[in-house]
């Protein structure tokens, strides 16, 4: 365990298997624990799909606990989700909030003469097969570390099929997360 907060994530109250929190979201305690650990060890983080900021708040706390090095860029297609996420972040760290479609944003990053690269990319956005396949083709170029796909193992999404067609099988599984390094 990295610290007391990291350990506490494994013991958060749940409802229907996901964390019961004031911040709306769908993370299992084991996923929150893993995401904290990844963020703690990362300098630059890209989050595609923040909803109301549950995962963002966990990563922000990890960055804060690790000494506040680097930054998080969090993106959602809906402005109201970005505004809610901003309200739910309780620590003072460098977070860039972006309202945009993830595919368009990633393609713009790839076209920069000096693209940004990320130690950790957390993806929890549109879960359809075609969309995820196009995103995966473009986002893996920006990774200098882990790419973590939420809802990877959910049967009702196209995430696993789309990602595996581009990147092969994940290195390992944490809850419903598929991890690539």
XYZ file of C-alpha atoms in Angstrom:
181
model
C 0.000 0.000 0.000
C 1.239 3.455 -0.838
C -0.511 5.175 2.076
C -3.622 5.063 4.255
C -5.862 6.665 1.606
C -4.696 4.131 -1.005
C -5.592 1.291 1.353
C -8.961 2.879 2.233
C -10.077 2.707 -1.398
C -10.402 -1.061 -1.084
C -12.889 -0.630 1.761
C -15.217 2.025 0.364
C -18.946 1.359 0.674
C -20.530 -0.084 -2.454
C -23.931 -0.391 -4.008
C -24.444 -2.960 -6.766
C -20.676 -3.554 -6.819
C -19.620 0.051 -7.447
C -18.434 2.746 -5.060
C -21.223 4.587 -3.274
C -20.066 8.205 -3.160
C -21.230 11.805 -3.282
C -19.569 11.879 -6.708
C -21.532 9.982 -9.338
C -19.570 7.302 -11.142
C -19.131 3.584 -11.708
C -15.851 2.371 -10.245
C -15.328 -0.762 -8.213
C -13.116 -0.330 -5.131
C -10.365 -2.489 -6.705
C -10.440 -0.252 -9.813
C -10.190 2.913 -7.707
C -7.278 1.389 -5.781
C -5.459 0.508 -9.013
C -6.168 3.879 -10.628
C -4.788 5.688 -7.563
C -1.608 3.602 -7.730
C -1.156 4.300 -11.449
C -1.724 8.039 -10.998
C 0.592 8.180 -7.973
C 3.411 6.836 -10.144
C 2.621 8.991 -13.219
C 3.618 12.518 -14.127
C 1.351 13.222 -17.090
C -2.167 11.813 -17.184
C -4.828 11.963 -19.885
C -8.361 11.019 -18.870
C -10.872 10.565 -21.674
C -14.373 10.627 -20.196
C -14.659 12.076 -16.689
C -18.457 12.076 -16.171
C -18.756 13.806 -12.741
C -15.150 13.287 -11.699
C -15.023 10.195 -9.482
C -11.970 8.802 -11.266
C -10.569 12.330 -11.672
C -10.819 12.975 -7.934
C -9.016 9.721 -7.140
C -6.205 10.491 -9.591
C -6.003 14.095 -8.339
C -5.626 12.875 -4.758
C -2.885 10.492 -5.890
C -1.019 13.300 -7.662
C -1.365 15.493 -4.587
C -0.157 12.723 -2.265
C 2.797 12.023 -4.562
C 4.018 15.605 -4.344
C 1.908 17.253 -7.021
C 4.275 16.554 -9.924
C 2.999 16.818 -13.490
C -0.576 17.328 -14.598
C -3.893 15.754 -15.449
C -5.807 16.582 -18.595
C -9.405 15.459 -18.226
C -11.864 15.537 -21.073
C -15.564 14.998 -21.545
C -17.836 15.703 -24.484
C -20.429 17.327 -22.204
C -19.696 20.751 -20.670
C -21.974 20.028 -17.698
C -19.815 17.000 -16.815
C -16.671 19.146 -16.883
C -18.327 21.746 -14.638
C -19.449 19.051 -12.181
C -15.978 17.494 -12.187
C -14.398 20.866 -11.349
C -16.717 21.171 -8.345
C -15.812 17.675 -7.145
C -12.021 18.128 -7.106
C -10.905 18.967 -3.564
C -7.107 19.156 -3.946
C -5.015 21.872 -5.556
C -3.140 20.312 -8.469
C -2.582 21.119 -12.130
C -5.702 19.919 -13.992
C -6.569 20.968 -17.523
C -10.307 20.628 -18.164
C -11.318 20.097 -21.802
C -14.761 19.880 -23.359
C -14.354 17.977 -26.628
C -14.903 14.699 -28.388
C -12.060 12.379 -27.394
C -11.302 11.200 -30.934
C -11.068 14.742 -32.307
C -8.936 15.845 -29.339
C -6.523 12.916 -29.684
C -6.235 13.416 -33.447
C -5.378 17.090 -32.858
C -2.702 16.076 -30.351
C -1.230 13.635 -32.878
C -0.995 16.372 -35.521
C 1.096 18.717 -33.361
C 4.739 19.057 -34.452
C 5.694 18.058 -30.895
C 2.811 15.940 -29.586
C 2.297 15.474 -25.873
C 2.915 12.029 -24.450
C 1.314 10.584 -21.336
C 2.508 8.197 -18.625
C -1.087 7.174 -17.971
C -4.113 7.286 -20.248
C -7.429 6.372 -18.617
C -10.295 5.797 -21.057
C -13.909 5.656 -19.931
C -15.803 7.306 -22.768
C -18.126 6.163 -25.553
C -18.207 2.365 -25.347
C -19.357 1.523 -28.871
C -17.211 -0.732 -31.039
C -16.585 1.613 -34.004
C -15.905 4.661 -31.835
C -13.539 2.769 -29.518
C -11.675 1.235 -32.432
C -11.050 4.649 -33.993
C -10.007 6.114 -30.639
C -7.633 3.217 -29.918
C -5.948 3.571 -33.324
C -5.137 7.182 -32.488
C -4.596 7.243 -28.721
C -1.986 4.494 -28.339
C 0.514 6.704 -30.212
C 0.425 9.162 -27.279
C 1.241 6.579 -24.599
C 4.589 6.406 -22.841
C 3.265 4.136 -20.129
C -0.082 2.568 -19.346
C -3.365 2.763 -21.191
C -6.217 1.740 -18.927
C -9.581 0.958 -20.545
C -12.557 1.005 -18.171
C -15.526 -1.278 -18.908
C -13.183 -3.409 -21.015
C -14.695 -6.690 -19.863
C -18.362 -5.653 -19.902
C -20.287 -7.808 -22.353
C -22.642 -5.001 -23.368
C -19.902 -2.765 -24.779
C -17.679 -2.875 -27.840
C -14.579 -1.919 -25.867
C -12.801 -5.278 -25.605
C -13.363 -6.323 -29.225
C -12.295 -2.943 -30.624
C -9.193 -2.579 -28.454
C -7.994 -6.164 -28.911
C -8.241 -5.813 -32.690
C -5.743 -2.930 -32.486
C -3.542 -3.749 -29.474
C -4.038 -7.476 -28.859
C -4.982 -8.869 -25.448
C -4.464 -6.730 -22.342
C -1.441 -7.256 -20.101
C -3.740 -7.786 -17.148
C -7.206 -7.236 -15.729
C -8.308 -5.210 -12.704
C -12.060 -5.416 -12.116
C -13.577 -4.386 -15.448
C -10.359 -2.617 -16.514
C -8.082 -3.862 -19.294
C -4.478 -2.682 -18.844
C -1.931 -2.117 -21.625
C 1.723 -1.167 -21.113
